[in-house]
């Protein structure tokens, strides 16, 4: 692996792991499944692509996985979808979410908003916080990604390293990050409006 596998929990409470392949940079996935005999690992499978940074993942309001992987300053997204002809889940193709110039190995932090739509947060190479987000469009309603990235308020000194997004029980998203001070680092907190 390139770096440590990144875990997330499924809606059933089983572990889902994502990692970048050391040999070709492809996104690798391994998930637990549960049956009457217990909990088992499905085995590693390649989801394709060629990525240089650590992946991140989120579970949406329909219990489907979303994987994110950075490459060459851009962010790529792949998601599970229900197969209408079987009970299986399929993976979408890779979708380019563009992005602000990301550092070589960005720390990505996905979170759900109060409407169960996925948002992904990253620190740009300029030290600012950025967000790409899903939104509802059209009639009937469909889910789409924002056309660009929102630049979020950040301290003038910029953010250090990564940032972490957490959504509370009321649907508000909180960002936590470290910022460079004159003589030290400080933990910064921002609550984003719902």
mmCIF file of C-alpha atoms in Angstrom:
data_model
loop_
_atom_site.group_PDB
_atom_site.id
_atom_site.type_symbol
_atom_site.label_atom_id
_atom_site.label_comp_id
_atom_site.label_asym_id
_atom_site.label_seq_id
_atom_site.Cartn_x
_atom_site.Cartn_y
_atom_site.Cartn_z
ATOM 1 C CA UNK A 1 0.000 0.000 0.000
ATOM 2 C CA UNK A 2 0.945 3.651 -0.401
ATOM 3 C CA UNK A 3 0.236 4.775 3.139
ATOM 4 C CA UNK A 4 -2.110 3.115 5.585
ATOM 5 C CA UNK A 5 -5.564 1.873 4.525
ATOM 6 C CA UNK A 6 -8.340 4.358 5.392
ATOM 7 C CA UNK A 7 -11.336 2.839 7.218
ATOM 8 C CA UNK A 8 -14.981 3.803 7.361
ATOM 9 C CA UNK A 9 -17.979 2.031 8.886
ATOM 10 C CA UNK A 10 -20.907 0.806 6.817
ATOM 11 C CA UNK A 11 -24.499 1.421 7.898
ATOM 12 C CA UNK A 12 -24.452 -2.133 9.337
ATOM 13 C CA UNK A 13 -21.350 -1.365 11.423
ATOM 14 C CA UNK A 14 -18.876 -3.373 9.340
ATOM 15 C CA UNK A 15 -15.442 -2.063 8.370
ATOM 16 C CA UNK A 16 -14.787 -0.857 4.826
ATOM 17 C CA UNK A 17 -11.139 -0.225 3.886
ATOM 18 C CA UNK A 18 -9.660 1.835 1.054
ATOM 19 C CA UNK A 19 -5.983 2.068 0.110
ATOM 20 C CA UNK A 20 -3.767 3.075 -2.807
ATOM 21 C CA UNK A 21 -1.849 0.243 -4.469
ATOM 22 C CA UNK A 22 1.926 0.538 -4.074
ATOM 23 C CA UNK A 23 2.477 -0.966 -7.523
ATOM 24 C CA UNK A 24 0.191 1.099 -9.779
ATOM 25 C CA UNK A 25 -1.638 3.647 -7.569
ATOM 26 C CA UNK A 26 -5.063 2.033 -8.181
ATOM 27 C CA UNK A 27 -7.679 2.431 -5.465
ATOM 28 C CA UNK A 28 -8.106 -0.829 -3.578
ATOM 29 C CA UNK A 29 -11.212 -1.771 -1.578
ATOM 30 C CA UNK A 30 -11.892 -4.493 0.979
ATOM 31 C CA UNK A 31 -15.090 -4.700 2.990
ATOM 32 C CA UNK A 32 -16.499 -6.888 5.688
ATOM 33 C CA UNK A 33 -19.788 -8.682 5.147
ATOM 34 C CA UNK A 34 -22.010 -10.382 7.643
ATOM 35 C CA UNK A 35 -23.955 -13.619 7.371
ATOM 36 C CA UNK A 36 -25.390 -16.172 9.812
ATOM 37 C CA UNK A 37 -21.907 -17.610 10.456
ATOM 38 C CA UNK A 38 -20.275 -14.298 11.398
ATOM 39 C CA UNK A 39 -18.353 -11.396 9.876
ATOM 40 C CA UNK A 40 -15.895 -12.029 7.022
ATOM 41 C CA UNK A 41 -13.614 -9.996 4.737
ATOM 42 C CA UNK A 42 -14.598 -10.002 1.055
ATOM 43 C CA UNK A 43 -10.987 -9.690 -0.170
ATOM 44 C CA UNK A 44 -9.156 -6.810 -1.849
ATOM 45 C CA UNK A 45 -10.444 -5.632 -5.216
ATOM 46 C CA UNK A 46 -9.118 -2.924 -7.504
ATOM 47 C CA UNK A 47 -11.426 -0.013 -8.307
ATOM 48 C CA UNK A 48 -8.969 1.276 -10.917
ATOM 49 C CA UNK A 49 -7.450 4.706 -11.346
ATOM 50 C CA UNK A 50 -3.906 5.866 -10.603
ATOM 51 C CA UNK A 51 -3.614 8.003 -7.487
ATOM 52 C CA UNK A 52 -0.776 9.453 -5.487
ATOM 53 C CA UNK A 53 -2.420 10.419 -2.204
ATOM 54 C CA UNK A 54 -4.426 8.715 0.492
ATOM 55 C CA UNK A 55 -8.070 7.982 -0.285
ATOM 56 C CA UNK A 56 -11.073 8.825 1.875
ATOM 57 C CA UNK A 57 -14.585 7.395 2.020
ATOM 58 C CA UNK A 58 -18.063 8.213 3.276
ATOM 59 C CA UNK A 59 -21.398 6.437 3.584
ATOM 60 C CA UNK A 60 -24.371 8.415 2.244
ATOM 61 C CA UNK A 61 -27.956 8.530 3.539
ATOM 62 C CA UNK A 62 -28.856 5.486 1.404
ATOM 63 C CA UNK A 63 -26.016 3.427 2.980
ATOM 64 C CA UNK A 64 -23.937 3.564 -0.247
ATOM 65 C CA UNK A 65 -20.165 4.051 -0.220
ATOM 66 C CA UNK A 66 -18.442 7.058 -1.804
ATOM 67 C CA UNK A 67 -14.676 6.889 -2.395
ATOM 68 C CA UNK A 68 -12.438 9.915 -3.003
ATOM 69 C CA UNK A 69 -8.857 9.862 -4.264
ATOM 70 C CA UNK A 70 -6.481 12.716 -5.182
ATOM 71 C CA UNK A 71 -4.291 12.826 -8.273
ATOM 72 C CA UNK A 72 -2.248 15.686 -9.757
ATOM 73 C CA UNK A 73 -4.016 18.403 -7.743
ATOM 74 C CA UNK A 74 -7.520 17.149 -8.589
ATOM 75 C CA UNK A 75 -10.032 15.026 -6.712
ATOM 76 C CA UNK A 76 -11.719 11.942 -8.151
ATOM 77 C CA UNK A 77 -14.956 10.340 -6.933
ATOM 78 C CA UNK A 78 -16.461 6.872 -7.321
ATOM 79 C CA UNK A 79 -19.691 5.655 -5.688
ATOM 80 C CA UNK A 80 -21.696 2.512 -5.156
ATOM 81 C CA UNK A 81 -25.116 2.313 -6.793
ATOM 82 C CA UNK A 82 -27.925 -0.199 -6.578
ATOM 83 C CA UNK A 83 -28.114 -2.664 -9.462
ATOM 84 C CA UNK A 84 -31.792 -2.716 -10.478
ATOM 85 C CA UNK A 85 -31.600 -6.215 -11.988
ATOM 86 C CA UNK A 86 -29.981 -7.931 -9.000
ATOM 87 C CA UNK A 87 -29.429 -7.357 -5.308
ATOM 88 C CA UNK A 88 -25.772 -6.484 -5.962
ATOM 89 C CA UNK A 89 -24.133 -3.100 -5.698
ATOM 90 C CA UNK A 90 -22.108 -1.707 -8.603
ATOM 91 C CA UNK A 91 -19.408 0.953 -8.640
ATOM 92 C CA UNK A 92 -19.750 4.022 -10.869
ATOM 93 C CA UNK A 93 -16.944 5.147 -13.147
ATOM 94 C CA UNK A 94 -14.465 7.716 -11.877
ATOM 95 C CA UNK A 95 -15.816 11.287 -11.821
ATOM 96 C CA UNK A 96 -13.415 14.242 -11.872
ATOM 97 C CA UNK A 97 -14.450 16.746 -9.199
ATOM 98 C CA UNK A 98 -11.683 19.124 -10.222
ATOM 99 C CA UNK A 99 -10.440 21.022 -7.267
ATOM 100 C CA UNK A 100 -8.363 23.762 -5.893
ATOM 101 C CA UNK A 101 -4.657 23.081 -6.200
ATOM 102 C CA UNK A 102 -4.244 20.333 -3.624
ATOM 103 C CA UNK A 103 -0.986 19.597 -1.828
ATOM 104 C CA UNK A 104 0.918 16.501 -2.980
ATOM 105 C CA UNK A 105 -0.675 14.301 -0.286
ATOM 106 C CA UNK A 106 -3.874 16.047 0.848
ATOM 107 C CA UNK A 107 -5.899 14.860 3.814
ATOM 108 C CA UNK A 108 -9.493 14.556 2.632
ATOM 109 C CA UNK A 109 -12.428 14.652 5.019
ATOM 110 C CA UNK A 110 -15.882 13.701 3.707
ATOM 111 C CA UNK A 111 -19.054 14.281 5.751
ATOM 112 C CA UNK A 112 -22.830 14.223 5.288
ATOM 113 C CA UNK A 113 -24.866 17.381 5.679
ATOM 114 C CA UNK A 114 -28.286 17.610 7.345
ATOM 115 C CA UNK A 115 -29.988 16.493 4.090
ATOM 116 C CA UNK A 116 -27.728 13.383 3.853
ATOM 117 C CA UNK A 117 -25.787 14.803 0.905
ATOM 118 C CA UNK A 118 -22.037 14.179 0.730
ATOM 119 C CA UNK A 119 -19.549 17.027 1.129
ATOM 120 C CA UNK A 120 -15.793 16.559 0.918
ATOM 121 C CA UNK A 121 -13.344 18.982 2.509
ATOM 122 C CA UNK A 122 -9.659 19.496 1.775
ATOM 123 C CA UNK A 123 -6.899 21.947 2.560
ATOM 124 C CA UNK A 124 -5.661 23.566 -0.613
ATOM 125 C CA UNK A 125 -1.988 24.158 -1.395
ATOM 126 C CA UNK A 126 -2.614 27.810 -0.425
ATOM 127 C CA UNK A 127 -3.545 26.790 3.165
ATOM 128 C CA UNK A 128 -7.257 27.564 2.720
ATOM 129 C CA UNK A 129 -10.143 25.182 3.367
ATOM 130 C CA UNK A 130 -12.225 24.068 0.368
ATOM 131 C CA UNK A 131 -15.439 22.112 -0.072
ATOM 132 C CA UNK A 132 -17.009 20.186 -2.949
ATOM 133 C CA UNK A 133 -20.601 19.169 -2.319
ATOM 134 C CA UNK A 134 -23.543 17.312 -3.670
ATOM 135 C CA UNK A 135 -26.808 19.160 -4.241
ATOM 136 C CA UNK A 136 -30.269 18.326 -5.546
ATOM 137 C CA UNK A 137 -31.166 19.471 -9.073
ATOM 138 C CA UNK A 138 -34.022 19.134 -11.561
ATOM 139 C CA UNK A 139 -37.405 17.518 -11.427
ATOM 140 C CA UNK A 140 -37.517 14.699 -10.600
ATOM 141 C CA UNK A 141 -34.749 15.491 -8.138
ATOM 142 C CA UNK A 142 -31.336 14.028 -8.850
ATOM 143 C CA UNK A 143 -28.054 14.373 -6.984
ATOM 144 C CA UNK A 144 -25.205 16.226 -8.679
ATOM 145 C CA UNK A 145 -21.822 17.598 -7.600
ATOM 146 C CA UNK A 146 -21.180 21.342 -7.406
ATOM 147 C CA UNK A 147 -19.531 22.798 -10.497
ATOM 148 C CA UNK A 148 -16.630 24.148 -8.465
ATOM 149 C CA UNK A 149 -15.140 24.207 -5.019
ATOM 150 C CA UNK A 150 -16.264 26.600 -2.289
ATOM 151 C CA UNK A 151 -13.405 28.423 -0.586
ATOM 152 C CA UNK A 152 -14.229 28.564 3.115
ATOM 153 C CA UNK A 153 -13.072 31.187 5.621
ATOM 154 C CA UNK A 154 -9.693 30.358 7.175
ATOM 155 C CA UNK A 155 -7.192 32.160 9.396
ATOM 156 C CA UNK A 156 -4.904 34.597 7.586
ATOM 157 C CA UNK A 157 -1.930 32.421 8.531
ATOM 158 C CA UNK A 158 -3.491 29.475 6.687
ATOM 159 C CA UNK A 159 -4.231 25.950 7.832
ATOM 160 C CA UNK A 160 -1.557 23.397 8.676
ATOM 161 C CA UNK A 161 -1.722 19.848 7.356
ATOM 162 C CA UNK A 162 -5.330 18.675 6.910
ATOM 163 C CA UNK A 163 -8.704 19.327 8.338
ATOM 164 C CA UNK A 164 -11.454 17.141 9.753
ATOM 165 C CA UNK A 165 -15.169 17.542 9.105
ATOM 166 C CA UNK A 166 -17.762 16.186 11.541
ATOM 167 C CA UNK A 167 -21.546 16.485 11.240
ATOM 168 C CA UNK A 168 -23.439 16.660 14.533
ATOM 169 C CA UNK A 169 -26.876 15.210 15.348
ATOM 170 C CA UNK A 170 -28.570 18.469 14.300
ATOM 171 C CA UNK A 171 -27.042 18.360 10.810
ATOM 172 C CA UNK A 172 -24.447 21.106 11.317
ATOM 173 C CA UNK A 173 -20.947 20.443 10.002
ATOM 174 C CA UNK A 174 -17.958 21.364 12.151
ATOM 175 C CA UNK A 175 -14.459 21.805 10.716
ATOM 176 C CA UNK A 176 -11.424 21.222 12.916
ATOM 177 C CA UNK A 177 -7.904 22.074 11.784
ATOM 178 C CA UNK A 178 -4.600 23.345 13.055
ATOM 179 C CA UNK A 179 -3.404 26.801 12.061
ATOM 180 C CA UNK A 180 0.054 28.283 12.222
ATOM 181 C CA UNK A 181 0.521 30.925 14.873
ATOM 182 C CA UNK A 182 3.464 33.234 15.445
ATOM 183 C CA UNK A 183 5.000 30.919 18.056
ATOM 184 C CA UNK A 184 2.802 27.818 18.031
ATOM 185 C CA UNK A 185 -0.084 26.003 16.427
ATOM 186 C CA UNK A 186 -3.696 26.412 17.462
ATOM 187 C CA UNK A 187 -6.700 24.157 16.920
ATOM 188 C CA UNK A 188 -9.302 26.037 14.898
ATOM 189 C CA UNK A 189 -13.031 25.258 14.893
ATOM 190 C CA UNK A 190 -15.687 26.537 12.513
ATOM 191 C CA UNK A 191 -19.369 25.609 12.442
ATOM 192 C CA UNK A 192 -20.796 25.769 8.944
ATOM 193 C CA UNK A 193 -24.425 26.793 8.466
ATOM 194 C CA UNK A 194 -26.854 24.009 7.544
#
